[in-house]
Amino acid sequence: MDRDRPPTRSGPGFNRRDFLKGSGAAVTATALATAAHEEQAAAQEAARKLVPAAPQKVTLNVNGKDVTITVEPRVTLMNALRDDLNLTACKDVCDRTVCGACTVLLDGKPVYACARLAIECQGMKIQTTESLLQDGKADPVIEAFVKHDGMQCGFCTPGFAMAVRGFCTQHPGATLDDCRKGLGGNICRCGTYDGVLKAAYEVAQAAKKGG
């Protein structure tokens, strides 16, 4: 009496539900792969159409003097200072806004020169470490660094010097702890922090007295 019934399977096997699930997964995978390929092709086509921005003249006020250079818009202030103006005290160490070796002053405030485009610094007063020695006269920052031996290999020193100058000008009379916090954006791999902090403290106290 069961001869008219279709045979059934027991245990693992193939059925319609599994077939539909498998087909759906295959279709989805194919669609995703196609979309990814099309997106990649579109990105490559867009990249081929990109035209580098043409170099343009930029006028910067550096250490009290206006200078005009021709640079691409992508050039950082650090590279413009080093490569176009030969002001190499601004050190290219990390190029990742981490170490502070490229610190300069923009309108009196310490900034990483590797994080600013040269073109956006037009109309601002830029001070580099070279400004700390004018007509043979050293800035108190330099004298304090020498006195307290605040240097070793020298790669971080120019950035620290500018950070100290900017901080102490803005915070005359700062305490030693204030100086430690204020110079937190600069790194010395040689570990001369003790000398640097003593130098900064001395400059801050002198600034309080008008020095």
PDB file of C-alpha atoms in Angstrom, residues 10-149:
ATOM      1  CA  SER A  10      16.608   9.458   6.138  1.00  0.00           C
ATOM      2  CA  GLY A  11      19.790  11.028   7.494  1.00  0.00           C
ATOM      3  CA  PRO A  12      21.960  13.576   5.700  1.00  0.00           C
ATOM      4  CA  GLY A  13      21.160  14.228   2.092  1.00  0.00           C
ATOM      5  CA  PHE A  14      20.156  16.766  -0.497  1.00  0.00           C
ATOM      6  CA  ASN A  15      16.829  18.573  -0.342  1.00  0.00           C
ATOM      7  CA  ARG A  16      15.152  21.575  -1.888  1.00  0.00           C
ATOM      8  CA  ARG A  17      15.756  23.867   1.081  1.00  0.00           C
ATOM      9  CA  ASP A  18      19.497  23.204   1.022  1.00  0.00           C
ATOM     10  CA  PHE A  19      19.534  23.799  -2.713  1.00  0.00           C
ATOM     11  CA  LEU A  20      17.820  27.190  -2.346  1.00  0.00           C
ATOM     12  CA  LYS A  21      20.150  28.224   0.481  1.00  0.00           C
ATOM     13  CA  GLY A  22      23.204  27.272  -1.518  1.00  0.00           C
ATOM     14  CA  SER A  23      21.952  29.054  -4.617  1.00  0.00           C
ATOM     15  CA  GLY A  24      21.189  32.208  -2.636  1.00  0.00           C
ATOM     16  CA  ALA A  25      24.654  32.273  -1.077  1.00  0.00           C
ATOM     17  CA  ALA A  26      26.290  31.814  -4.470  1.00  0.00           C
ATOM     18  CA  VAL A  27      24.264  34.645  -5.999  1.00  0.00           C
ATOM     19  CA  THR A  28      25.103  36.951  -3.086  1.00  0.00           C
ATOM     20  CA  ALA A  29      28.813  36.163  -3.300  1.00  0.00           C
ATOM     21  CA  THR A  30      28.805  36.792  -7.049  1.00  0.00           C
ATOM     22  CA  ALA A  31      27.008  40.114  -6.600  1.00  0.00           C
ATOM     23  CA  LEU A  32      29.447  41.267  -3.920  1.00  0.00           C
ATOM     24  CA  ALA A  33      32.444  40.285  -6.021  1.00  0.00           C
ATOM     25  CA  THR A  34      31.016  42.119  -9.031  1.00  0.00           C
ATOM     26  CA  ALA A  35      30.322  45.248  -6.976  1.00  0.00           C
ATOM     27  CA  ALA A  36      33.836  45.208  -5.520  1.00  0.00           C
ATOM     28  CA  HIS A  37      35.347  44.819  -8.983  1.00  0.00           C
ATOM     29  CA  GLU A  38      33.269  47.688 -10.356  1.00  0.00           C
ATOM     30  CA  GLU A  39      34.217  49.906  -7.409  1.00  0.00           C
ATOM     31  CA  GLN A  40      37.905  49.142  -7.903  1.00  0.00           C
ATOM     32  CA  ALA A  41      37.645  49.838 -11.624  1.00  0.00           C
ATOM     33  CA  ALA A  42      35.913  53.170 -10.929  1.00  0.00           C
ATOM     34  CA  ALA A  43      38.623  54.163  -8.428  1.00  0.00           C
ATOM     35  CA  GLN A  44      41.368  53.320 -10.925  1.00  0.00           C
ATOM     36  CA  GLU A  45      39.638  55.333 -13.625  1.00  0.00           C
ATOM     37  CA  ALA A  46      39.281  58.321 -11.274  1.00  0.00           C
ATOM     38  CA  ALA A  47      42.959  58.071 -10.335  1.00  0.00           C
ATOM     39  CA  ARG A  48      43.943  58.159 -14.016  1.00  0.00           C
ATOM     40  CA  LYS A  49      42.005  61.401 -14.448  1.00  0.00           C
ATOM     41  CA  LEU A  50      43.705  63.161 -11.510  1.00  0.00           C
ATOM     42  CA  VAL A  51      45.991  65.989 -12.532  1.00  0.00           C
ATOM     43  CA  PRO A  52      48.602  67.163  -9.988  1.00  0.00           C
ATOM     44  CA  ALA A  53      48.038  70.735  -8.834  1.00  0.00           C
ATOM     45  CA  ALA A  54      50.419  73.143 -10.490  1.00  0.00           C
ATOM     46  CA  PRO A  55      53.114  74.826  -8.382  1.00  0.00           C
ATOM     47  CA  GLN A  56      52.259  78.364  -7.353  1.00  0.00           C
ATOM     48  CA  LYS A  57      53.960  81.326  -5.782  1.00  0.00           C
ATOM     49  CA  VAL A  58      53.679  81.584  -2.016  1.00  0.00           C
ATOM     50  CA  THR A  59      54.868  84.513   0.073  1.00  0.00           C
ATOM     51  CA  LEU A  60      55.888  83.703   3.632  1.00  0.00           C
ATOM     52  CA  ASN A  61      57.079  85.962   6.419  1.00  0.00           C
ATOM     53  CA  VAL A  62      60.008  84.051   7.900  1.00  0.00           C
ATOM     54  CA  ASN A  63      62.085  85.470  10.733  1.00  0.00           C
ATOM     55  CA  GLY A  64      60.870  88.973   9.980  1.00  0.00           C
ATOM     56  CA  LYS A  65      61.442  88.897   6.217  1.00  0.00           C
ATOM     57  CA  ASP A  66      59.011  88.282   3.361  1.00  0.00           C
ATOM     58  CA  VAL A  67      60.192  85.579   0.982  1.00  0.00           C
ATOM     59  CA  THR A  68      58.460  84.270  -2.132  1.00  0.00           C
ATOM     60  CA  ILE A  69      58.858  80.683  -3.258  1.00  0.00           C
ATOM     61  CA  THR A  70      57.157  78.471  -5.825  1.00  0.00           C
ATOM     62  CA  VAL A  71      55.789  75.238  -4.381  1.00  0.00           C
ATOM     63  CA  GLU A  72      53.048  72.709  -4.979  1.00  0.00           C
ATOM     64  CA  PRO A  73      50.013  73.121  -2.690  1.00  0.00           C
ATOM     65  CA  ARG A  74      50.835  69.787  -1.027  1.00  0.00           C
ATOM     66  CA  VAL A  75      54.252  70.944   0.242  1.00  0.00           C
ATOM     67  CA  THR A  76      54.455  71.237   4.020  1.00  0.00           C
ATOM     68  CA  LEU A  77      55.913  74.206   5.817  1.00  0.00           C
ATOM     69  CA  MET A  78      58.728  71.964   7.036  1.00  0.00           C
ATOM     70  CA  ASN A  79      59.742  70.984   3.507  1.00  0.00           C
ATOM     71  CA  ALA A  80      59.426  74.545   2.250  1.00  0.00           C
ATOM     72  CA  LEU A  81      61.703  75.812   5.017  1.00  0.00           C
ATOM     73  CA  ARG A  82      64.283  73.085   4.496  1.00  0.00           C
ATOM     74  CA  ASP A  83      64.237  72.577   0.730  1.00  0.00           C
ATOM     75  CA  ASP A  84      63.338  76.012  -0.600  1.00  0.00           C
ATOM     76  CA  LEU A  85      64.717  78.381   2.037  1.00  0.00           C
ATOM     77  CA  ASN A  86      67.638  76.282   3.325  1.00  0.00           C
ATOM     78  CA  LEU A  87      66.518  76.768   6.940  1.00  0.00           C
ATOM     79  CA  THR A  88      67.518  73.297   8.046  1.00  0.00           C
ATOM     80  CA  ALA A  89      67.260  73.766  11.812  1.00  0.00           C
ATOM     81  CA  CYS A  90      63.660  72.632  11.343  1.00  0.00           C
ATOM     82  CA  LYS A  91      64.367  68.895  11.499  1.00  0.00           C
ATOM     83  CA  ASP A  92      62.620  66.187   9.483  1.00  0.00           C
ATOM     84  CA  VAL A  93      62.623  63.332  11.993  1.00  0.00           C
ATOM     85  CA  CYS A  94      59.244  61.594  12.247  1.00  0.00           C
ATOM     86  CA  ASP A  95      57.167  63.492   9.643  1.00  0.00           C
ATOM     87  CA  ARG A  96      54.130  62.203  11.566  1.00  0.00           C
ATOM     88  CA  THR A  97      53.385  65.058  14.009  1.00  0.00           C
ATOM     89  CA  VAL A  98      54.778  62.988  16.874  1.00  0.00           C
ATOM     90  CA  CYS A  99      58.295  64.051  17.893  1.00  0.00           C
ATOM     91  CA  GLY A 100      58.275  67.865  17.738  1.00  0.00           C
ATOM     92  CA  ALA A 101      61.710  68.172  16.104  1.00  0.00           C
ATOM     93  CA  CYS A 102      60.220  70.405  13.394  1.00  0.00           C
ATOM     94  CA  THR A 103      58.602  72.843  15.844  1.00  0.00           C
ATOM     95  CA  VAL A 104      58.444  76.473  14.714  1.00  0.00           C
ATOM     96  CA  LEU A 105      56.425  79.441  15.914  1.00  0.00           C
ATOM     97  CA  LEU A 106      53.399  80.639  13.966  1.00  0.00           C
ATOM     98  CA  ASP A 107      52.269  84.008  15.268  1.00  0.00           C
ATOM     99  CA  GLY A 108      54.131  83.166  18.459  1.00  0.00           C
ATOM    100  CA  LYS A 109      52.565  79.736  19.010  1.00  0.00           C
ATOM    101  CA  PRO A 110      54.575  76.488  18.754  1.00  0.00           C
ATOM    102  CA  VAL A 111      53.359  74.233  15.928  1.00  0.00           C
ATOM    103  CA  TYR A 112      54.638  71.174  14.091  1.00  0.00           C
ATOM    104  CA  ALA A 113      55.879  72.411  10.715  1.00  0.00           C
ATOM    105  CA  CYS A 114      55.297  68.954   9.221  1.00  0.00           C
ATOM    106  CA  ALA A 115      51.575  69.313   9.982  1.00  0.00           C
ATOM    107  CA  ARG A 116      51.027  72.627   8.205  1.00  0.00           C
ATOM    108  CA  LEU A 117      50.987  73.333   4.495  1.00  0.00           C
ATOM    109  CA  ALA A 118      53.221  76.161   3.368  1.00  0.00           C
ATOM    110  CA  ILE A 119      50.381  77.705   1.397  1.00  0.00           C
ATOM    111  CA  GLU A 120      48.183  78.063   4.497  1.00  0.00           C
ATOM    112  CA  CYS A 121      50.896  79.913   6.419  1.00  0.00           C
ATOM    113  CA  GLN A 122      50.723  82.994   4.232  1.00  0.00           C
ATOM    114  CA  GLY A 123      49.995  86.119   6.246  1.00  0.00           C
ATOM    115  CA  MET A 124      51.401  84.567   9.427  1.00  0.00           C
ATOM    116  CA  LYS A 125      54.678  85.332  11.174  1.00  0.00           C
ATOM    117  CA  ILE A 126      56.944  82.293  11.076  1.00  0.00           C
ATOM    118  CA  GLN A 127      59.902  81.968  13.428  1.00  0.00           C
ATOM    119  CA  THR A 128      62.473  79.213  13.087  1.00  0.00           C
ATOM    120  CA  THR A 129      65.371  78.282  15.339  1.00  0.00           C
ATOM    121  CA  GLU A 130      67.628  80.462  13.188  1.00  0.00           C
ATOM    122  CA  SER A 131      65.807  83.489  14.646  1.00  0.00           C
ATOM    123  CA  LEU A 132      67.298  82.741  18.074  1.00  0.00           C
ATOM    124  CA  LEU A 133      70.655  84.062  16.902  1.00  0.00           C
ATOM    125  CA  GLN A 134      70.528  87.591  15.506  1.00  0.00           C
ATOM    126  CA  ASP A 135      73.578  89.704  14.668  1.00  0.00           C
ATOM    127  CA  GLY A 136      75.762  87.440  16.762  1.00  0.00           C
ATOM    128  CA  LYS A 137      73.537  87.788  19.834  1.00  0.00           C
ATOM    129  CA  ALA A 138      72.059  84.596  21.243  1.00  0.00           C
ATOM    130  CA  ASP A 139      68.540  84.383  22.612  1.00  0.00           C
ATOM    131  CA  PRO A 140      68.351  83.503  26.346  1.00  0.00           C
ATOM    132  CA  VAL A 141      66.973  80.109  25.283  1.00  0.00           C
ATOM    133  CA  ILE A 142      70.267  79.201  23.622  1.00  0.00           C
ATOM    134  CA  GLU A 143      72.276  80.404  26.603  1.00  0.00           C
ATOM    135  CA  ALA A 144      70.097  78.385  28.988  1.00  0.00           C
ATOM    136  CA  PHE A 145      70.421  75.216  26.890  1.00  0.00           C
ATOM    137  CA  VAL A 146      74.205  75.548  26.913  1.00  0.00           C
ATOM    138  CA  LYS A 147      74.307  76.301  30.636  1.00  0.00           C
ATOM    139  CA  HIS A 148      72.151  73.314  31.608  1.00  0.00           C
ATOM    140  CA  ASP A 149      73.489  70.930  28.946  1.00  0.00           C
TER     141      ASP A 149
END
